[in-house]
């Protein structure tokens, strides 16, 4: 298997073979997760610590379930109540945890680059569960698996629109990288205030009109308006934003008739997406994304654990 990585910090470090290896293994876990007995021993004996310095519902639950189904001992650190609040630095917290010998550390942090920094300080596998506006690799991988399954196994040469608050979105960044590496055509659609110029360097097409941008696309990926990351007037009003950029049936009609609708959650219904479109089981794959999330995280932790064990065996032989 081709996946020679010690950590999963971003899509940036992965090549198309790594991505395919991970998605193929995730398929095995999709099947396992649909059985009555959802258990494997891929992580038996290993300790997984989840450190979420930012609120999360689905990502944290998904990583927790993924670790438990693979037999790991999983601990969720309550970061709100931790020593961080007492002034301890990220690195001190990490070193303290490191002394407890975890094998997998799942980290979400509000600062871009914080997870990379942490990975340099610990001797276990680190998974980035979202760092600031930088990357959210498991989200892009679960999105890729959802697309590949919905498009009959294909993840190449698709027209994919990523719409909305691109500027503040680590989901958009990781998806642009992944879908680009797999040779898809990417269109970014959003108001210029939420779609800064550097994005044009990613080899994507940029639109500020939904109807133009959605024309004949295979995939419509909506993003949440990240109000918590905005420090000023990026949009005139939510009403106006919905009118121009919210996905409703009229705008979706510009996409291909079999185009799928995606959203990473949590959704602002009536702001970036119409509730009826989100719930339309013929178009929306939002629930599938959640299902694929558990399988993709199982695959990522399984691959990293194999590498971790191999490194430890080598080190043991050398000693
Ligand atoms: C995303 C995140 O946290 O980056 N959500 C998620 O992981 N499910 C997107 C978002 O918060 O809008």
Short mmCIF file of C-alpha atoms and ligand atoms in Angstrom, two decimals:
data_model
loop_
_atom_site.label_atom_id
_atom_site.label_comp_id
_atom_site.label_asym_id
_atom_site.label_seq_id
_atom_site.Cartn_x
_atom_site.Cartn_y
_atom_site.Cartn_z
CA UNK A 1 0.00 0.00 0.00
CA UNK A 2 1.22 3.46 -0.88
CA UNK A 3 0.88 5.78 2.11
CA UNK A 4 4.28 6.69 3.47
CA UNK A 5 3.28 9.35 5.98
CA UNK A 6 3.82 9.71 9.71
CA UNK A 7 1.00 12.28 10.09
CA UNK A 8 -2.05 13.52 8.22
CA UNK A 9 -1.53 17.27 8.36
CA UNK A 10 -2.97 18.37 5.04
CA UNK A 11 -3.86 17.39 1.50
CA UNK A 12 -0.82 19.37 0.39
CA UNK A 13 1.51 16.50 1.40
CA UNK A 14 -0.51 13.77 -0.35
CA UNK A 15 -0.15 12.55 -3.92
CA UNK A 16 -2.90 10.97 -6.05
CA UNK A 17 -1.77 7.44 -5.07
CA UNK A 18 -2.01 8.27 -1.37
CA UNK A 19 -5.50 9.65 -1.91
CA UNK A 20 -6.66 6.59 -3.85
CA UNK A 21 -5.13 4.22 -1.29
CA UNK A 22 -6.96 5.97 1.52
CA UNK A 23 -10.30 6.11 -0.30
CA UNK A 24 -10.07 2.43 -1.29
CA UNK A 25 -9.45 1.40 2.31
CA UNK A 26 -12.32 3.68 3.42
CA UNK A 27 -14.65 1.67 1.15
CA UNK A 28 -13.86 -1.42 3.25
CA UNK A 29 -14.86 0.51 6.35
CA UNK A 30 -18.08 1.77 4.74
CA UNK A 31 -19.10 -1.90 4.46
CA UNK A 32 -18.01 -2.67 8.02
CA UNK A 33 -20.00 0.30 9.36
CA UNK A 34 -23.17 -1.01 7.72
CA UNK A 35 -22.95 -4.36 9.52
CA UNK A 36 -24.57 -5.19 12.84
CA UNK A 37 -21.19 -5.79 14.47
CA UNK A 38 -19.00 -2.82 13.62
CA UNK A 39 -15.68 -3.84 14.96
CA UNK A 40 -12.13 -4.30 13.76
CA UNK A 41 -8.93 -4.62 15.75
CA UNK A 42 -6.75 -2.36 13.57
CA UNK A 43 -6.06 -0.03 16.51
CA UNK A 44 -6.30 -2.51 19.40
CA UNK A 45 -3.86 -1.62 22.14
CA UNK A 46 -3.36 1.91 20.81
CA UNK A 47 -4.42 5.12 22.56
CA UNK A 48 -6.12 7.93 20.65
CA UNK A 49 -6.47 11.37 22.19
CA UNK A 50 -8.82 13.94 20.65
CA UNK A 51 -7.86 17.55 21.41
CA UNK A 52 -10.41 20.02 20.07
CA UNK A 53 -9.47 23.61 20.85
CA UNK A 54 -12.44 24.75 18.76
CA UNK A 55 -16.06 23.63 19.01
CA UNK A 56 -17.02 20.68 16.87
CA UNK A 57 -19.91 18.28 16.79
CA UNK A 58 -19.63 16.02 13.80
CA UNK A 59 -15.86 15.92 13.33
CA UNK A 60 -15.15 15.06 16.95
CA UNK A 61 -17.96 12.49 17.14
CA UNK A 62 -16.78 10.99 13.86
CA UNK A 63 -13.15 10.61 15.02
CA UNK A 64 -14.31 9.18 18.35
CA UNK A 65 -16.55 6.60 16.72
CA UNK A 66 -13.86 5.77 14.15
CA UNK A 67 -11.28 5.07 16.86
CA UNK A 68 -13.71 3.01 18.95
CA UNK A 69 -14.79 0.88 15.99
CA UNK A 70 -11.12 0.10 15.33
CA UNK A 71 -10.57 -0.95 18.94
CA UNK A 72 -8.48 2.01 20.18
CA UNK A 73 -8.70 3.43 23.69
CA UNK A 74 -10.15 6.85 22.93
CA UNK A 75 -9.98 9.86 25.19
CA UNK A 76 -11.56 13.26 24.52
CA UNK A 77 -9.69 16.07 26.23
CA UNK A 78 -12.09 18.77 27.43
CA UNK A 79 -9.99 21.63 26.09
CA UNK A 80 -12.36 24.34 27.31
CA UNK A 81 -11.70 23.25 30.87
CA UNK A 82 -8.03 22.41 30.40
CA UNK A 83 -4.85 24.13 31.55
CA UNK A 84 -4.84 26.11 28.31
CA UNK A 85 -7.36 28.35 30.01
CA UNK A 86 -4.83 28.80 32.81
CA UNK A 87 -2.22 30.06 30.36
CA UNK A 88 -0.39 26.88 29.41
CA UNK A 89 0.96 27.00 25.87
CA UNK A 90 -0.08 24.60 23.16
CA UNK A 91 3.35 23.01 23.20
CA UNK A 92 3.33 22.47 26.97
CA UNK A 93 -0.07 20.80 26.74
CA UNK A 94 1.20 18.63 23.91
CA UNK A 95 4.34 17.64 25.80
CA UNK A 96 2.26 16.71 28.84
CA UNK A 97 0.03 14.50 26.74
CA UNK A 98 3.04 13.07 24.93
CA UNK A 99 4.40 11.86 28.24
CA UNK A 100 1.28 9.67 28.55
CA UNK A 101 2.32 7.78 25.40
CA UNK A 102 -0.60 8.32 23.05
CA UNK A 103 -0.32 6.72 19.62
CA UNK A 104 -2.74 8.96 17.71
CA UNK A 105 -3.42 12.60 18.42
CA UNK A 106 -6.39 14.22 16.67
CA UNK A 107 -6.17 18.00 16.86
CA UNK A 108 -8.42 20.90 15.90
CA UNK A 109 -7.09 24.38 16.54
CA UNK A 110 -8.19 27.93 15.62
CA UNK A 111 -4.71 28.91 14.38
CA UNK A 112 -3.43 27.93 10.93
CA UNK A 113 -0.22 25.94 11.30
CA UNK A 114 -0.73 25.03 14.99
CA UNK A 115 -1.24 21.33 14.21
CA UNK A 116 1.95 21.14 12.09
CA UNK A 117 3.89 22.72 14.93
CA UNK A 118 2.50 20.25 17.41
CA UNK A 119 3.38 17.30 15.16
CA UNK A 120 7.03 18.32 15.35
CA UNK A 121 7.00 18.09 19.14
CA UNK A 122 5.39 14.71 19.79
CA UNK A 123 6.33 11.15 18.86
CA UNK A 124 2.96 9.80 17.80
CA UNK A 125 0.84 10.14 14.66
CA UNK A 126 -0.97 13.50 14.45
CA UNK A 127 -4.17 14.04 12.46
CA UNK A 128 -5.28 17.55 11.59
CA UNK A 129 -9.02 17.89 12.30
CA UNK A 130 -9.00 21.50 11.04
CA UNK A 131 -6.49 24.29 11.71
CA UNK A 132 -7.75 27.86 11.34
CA UNK A 133 -8.29 28.75 7.69
CA UNK A 134 -5.55 26.38 6.56
CA UNK A 135 -6.54 22.72 6.05
CA UNK A 136 -9.15 20.12 7.00
CA UNK A 137 -7.81 17.04 5.22
CA UNK A 138 -10.30 14.43 6.44
CA UNK A 139 -13.18 16.65 5.29
CA UNK A 140 -11.75 16.84 1.75
CA UNK A 141 -11.16 13.07 1.76
CA UNK A 142 -14.72 12.31 2.88
CA UNK A 143 -16.02 14.71 0.26
CA UNK A 144 -13.91 12.94 -2.38
CA UNK A 145 -15.25 9.53 -1.33
CA UNK A 146 -18.83 10.85 -1.44
CA UNK A 147 -18.28 12.27 -4.94
CA UNK A 148 -16.56 9.09 -6.20
CA UNK A 149 -19.43 6.89 -5.00
CA UNK A 150 -22.12 9.23 -6.37
CA UNK A 151 -20.40 9.42 -9.77
CA UNK A 152 -20.05 5.66 -10.31
CA UNK A 153 -16.44 5.41 -9.13
CA UNK A 154 -15.16 8.46 -10.97
CA UNK A 155 -13.11 11.22 -9.36
CA UNK A 156 -11.51 12.75 -12.47
CA UNK A 157 -12.49 15.35 -15.03
CA UNK A 158 -15.61 16.41 -13.17
CA UNK A 159 -16.80 20.02 -13.08
CA UNK A 160 -17.02 20.95 -9.43
CA UNK A 161 -18.31 24.26 -8.05
CA UNK A 162 -17.27 25.34 -4.56
CA UNK A 163 -19.56 28.16 -3.49
CA UNK A 164 -19.75 30.84 -0.83
CA UNK A 165 -17.36 31.84 1.92
CA UNK A 166 -14.14 30.58 0.35
CA UNK A 167 -11.92 33.13 2.11
CA UNK A 168 -12.50 31.74 5.60
CA UNK A 169 -12.78 28.08 4.67
CA UNK A 170 -10.21 25.37 5.38
CA UNK A 171 -12.72 22.97 3.79
CA UNK A 172 -12.48 24.89 0.50
CA UNK A 173 -8.69 24.99 0.64
CA UNK A 174 -8.30 21.25 1.24
CA UNK A 175 -10.91 20.47 -1.40
CA UNK A 176 -9.27 22.71 -4.00
CA UNK A 177 -5.97 20.91 -3.39
CA UNK A 178 -7.45 17.39 -3.47
CA UNK A 179 -9.78 17.83 -6.41
CA UNK A 180 -7.03 19.60 -8.35
CA UNK A 181 -4.56 16.76 -7.71
CA UNK A 182 -7.19 14.33 -9.07
CA UNK A 183 -7.50 16.47 -12.22
CA UNK A 184 -10.96 17.90 -11.87
CA UNK A 185 -12.07 21.32 -13.13
CA UNK A 186 -12.80 23.56 -10.19
CA UNK A 187 -14.91 26.69 -10.16
CA UNK A 188 -15.06 28.97 -7.17
CA UNK A 189 -18.21 31.04 -6.84
CA UNK A 190 -18.72 33.80 -4.30
CA UNK A 191 -18.79 37.52 -3.68
CA UNK A 192 -15.37 39.15 -4.28
CA UNK A 193 -15.13 40.01 -0.55
CA UNK A 194 -15.20 36.28 0.27
CA UNK A 195 -13.02 35.16 -2.62
CA UNK A 196 -9.62 36.85 -2.38
CA UNK A 197 -7.32 37.12 -5.39
CA UNK A 198 -4.66 34.54 -4.29
CA UNK A 199 -7.18 31.77 -4.97
CA UNK A 200 -6.84 32.47 -8.68
CA UNK A 201 -3.31 31.02 -8.48
CA UNK A 202 -4.69 27.56 -7.67
CA UNK A 203 -5.59 26.98 -11.33
CA UNK A 204 -9.31 27.43 -10.78
CA UNK A 205 -12.01 29.45 -12.51
CA UNK A 206 -13.56 32.23 -10.46
CA UNK A 207 -17.17 33.49 -10.74
CA UNK A 208 -19.16 36.01 -8.77
CA UNK A 209 -22.49 34.98 -10.26
CA UNK A 210 -24.07 31.67 -9.20
CA UNK A 211 -25.98 31.13 -12.43
CA UNK A 212 -22.86 31.53 -14.60
CA UNK A 213 -20.71 29.45 -12.30
CA UNK A 214 -23.15 26.57 -11.82
CA UNK A 215 -23.76 26.05 -15.53
CA UNK A 216 -23.36 22.32 -16.30
CA UNK A 217 -21.44 21.39 -13.16
CA UNK A 218 -21.47 17.80 -11.82
CA UNK A 219 -21.03 18.75 -8.17
CA UNK A 220 -22.26 21.76 -6.17
CA UNK A 221 -20.38 22.14 -2.90
CA UNK A 222 -21.84 24.79 -0.59
CA UNK A 223 -19.91 26.33 2.30
CA UNK A 224 -21.10 27.75 5.57
CA UNK A 225 -20.89 31.50 6.02
CA UNK A 226 -18.19 31.50 8.75
CA UNK A 227 -19.44 34.41 10.80
CA UNK A 228 -17.08 33.63 13.67
CA UNK A 229 -14.08 34.28 11.42
CA UNK A 230 -15.40 37.60 10.07
CA UNK A 231 -14.37 40.83 11.70
CA UNK A 232 -16.28 43.26 9.55
CA UNK A 233 -18.82 43.72 6.80
CA UNK A 234 -18.10 40.99 4.29
CA UNK A 235 -21.73 40.79 3.19
CA UNK A 236 -24.44 43.49 3.07
CA UNK A 237 -26.99 41.26 4.88
CA UNK A 238 -27.85 37.56 5.17
CA UNK A 239 -31.03 38.19 3.21
CA UNK A 240 -29.12 39.75 0.35
CA UNK A 241 -26.50 36.99 0.52
CA UNK A 242 -29.19 34.29 0.25
CA UNK A 243 -30.75 36.08 -2.66
CA UNK A 244 -27.47 36.19 -4.62
CA UNK A 245 -25.50 33.16 -3.40
CA UNK A 246 -27.91 30.91 -1.49
CA UNK A 247 -28.53 27.60 -3.29
CA UNK A 248 -32.20 27.24 -4.20
CA UNK A 249 -34.02 25.20 -6.85
CA UNK A 250 -33.87 28.00 -9.40
CA UNK A 251 -30.07 28.35 -9.25
CA UNK A 252 -29.51 24.59 -9.00
CA UNK A 253 -31.39 24.17 -12.30
CA UNK A 254 -28.30 25.62 -14.06
CA UNK A 255 -26.21 22.62 -12.97
CA UNK A 256 -26.40 19.23 -14.73
CA UNK A 257 -29.65 17.36 -14.02
CA UNK A 258 -27.73 14.73 -12.04
CA UNK A 259 -25.54 17.21 -10.15
CA UNK A 260 -25.17 16.40 -6.46
CA UNK A 261 -25.41 18.95 -3.64
CA UNK A 262 -22.90 18.88 -0.78
CA UNK A 263 -22.35 20.80 2.46
CA UNK A 264 -19.78 20.01 5.20
CA UNK A 265 -22.14 21.15 7.96
CA UNK A 266 -23.13 22.79 10.15
CA UNK A 267 -25.63 24.40 7.76
CA UNK A 268 -27.22 27.84 7.97
CA UNK A 269 -30.54 27.04 6.33
CA UNK A 270 -31.91 30.02 4.46
CA UNK A 271 -28.47 31.71 4.39
CA UNK A 272 -26.25 29.62 2.09
CA UNK A 273 -28.72 26.85 1.27
CA UNK A 274 -32.48 26.39 1.02
CA UNK A 275 -33.69 23.81 3.56
CA UNK A 276 -35.69 21.89 0.96
CA UNK A 277 -32.66 21.41 -1.30
CA UNK A 278 -30.59 20.25 1.68
CA UNK A 279 -33.24 17.62 2.50
CA UNK A 280 -33.92 16.49 -1.08
CA UNK A 281 -32.68 12.89 -1.11
CA UNK A 282 -32.54 12.94 -4.90
CA UNK A 283 -29.99 15.75 -4.98
CA UNK A 284 -28.41 16.21 -1.58
CA UNK A 285 -25.65 13.85 -0.38
CA UNK A 286 -25.16 15.71 2.91
CA UNK A 287 -26.06 12.67 5.04
CA UNK A 288 -23.76 10.44 2.96
CA UNK A 289 -20.93 12.90 3.67
CA UNK A 290 -21.42 12.28 7.38
CA UNK A 291 -21.44 8.51 6.84
CA UNK A 292 -18.28 8.66 4.69
CA UNK A 293 -16.61 10.77 7.37
CA UNK A 294 -16.45 7.90 9.84
CA UNK A 295 -15.09 5.48 7.20
CA UNK A 296 -12.45 7.93 5.94
CA UNK A 297 -11.23 8.64 9.48
CA UNK A 298 -11.01 4.90 10.17
CA UNK A 299 -8.92 4.48 7.01
CA UNK A 300 -6.65 7.42 7.87
CA UNK A 301 -5.99 6.20 11.41
CA UNK A 302 -5.48 2.61 10.23
CA UNK A 303 -2.84 3.67 7.66
CA UNK A 304 -1.02 5.94 10.10
CA UNK A 305 -1.06 3.22 12.78
CA UNK A 306 0.51 0.72 10.35
CA UNK A 307 3.31 3.20 9.64
CA UNK A 308 3.73 3.95 13.33
CA UNK A 309 4.07 0.26 14.16
CA UNK A 310 6.53 -0.27 11.29
CA UNK A 311 8.67 2.65 12.50
CA UNK A 312 8.65 1.36 16.04
CA UNK A 313 9.61 -2.13 14.89
CA UNK A 314 12.51 -0.68 12.85
CA UNK A 315 13.62 1.39 15.82
CA UNK A 316 13.44 -1.73 18.03
CA UNK A 317 15.56 -3.69 15.56
CA UNK A 318 18.11 -0.88 15.39
CA UNK A 319 18.35 -0.59 19.20
C1 LIG B 1 -16.25 22.56 8.87
C2 LIG B 1 -15.13 23.06 9.74
O1 LIG B 1 -15.22 23.02 10.95
O2 LIG B 1 -14.16 23.50 9.15
N1 LIG B 1 -17.17 21.74 9.51
C3 LIG B 1 -16.87 20.45 9.73
O3 LIG B 1 -15.74 20.05 9.96
N2 LIG B 1 -17.90 19.60 9.65
C4 LIG B 1 -16.91 23.62 8.12
C5 LIG B 1 -17.59 24.70 8.88
O4 LIG B 1 -17.44 24.85 10.09
O5 LIG B 1 -18.29 25.46 8.24
#
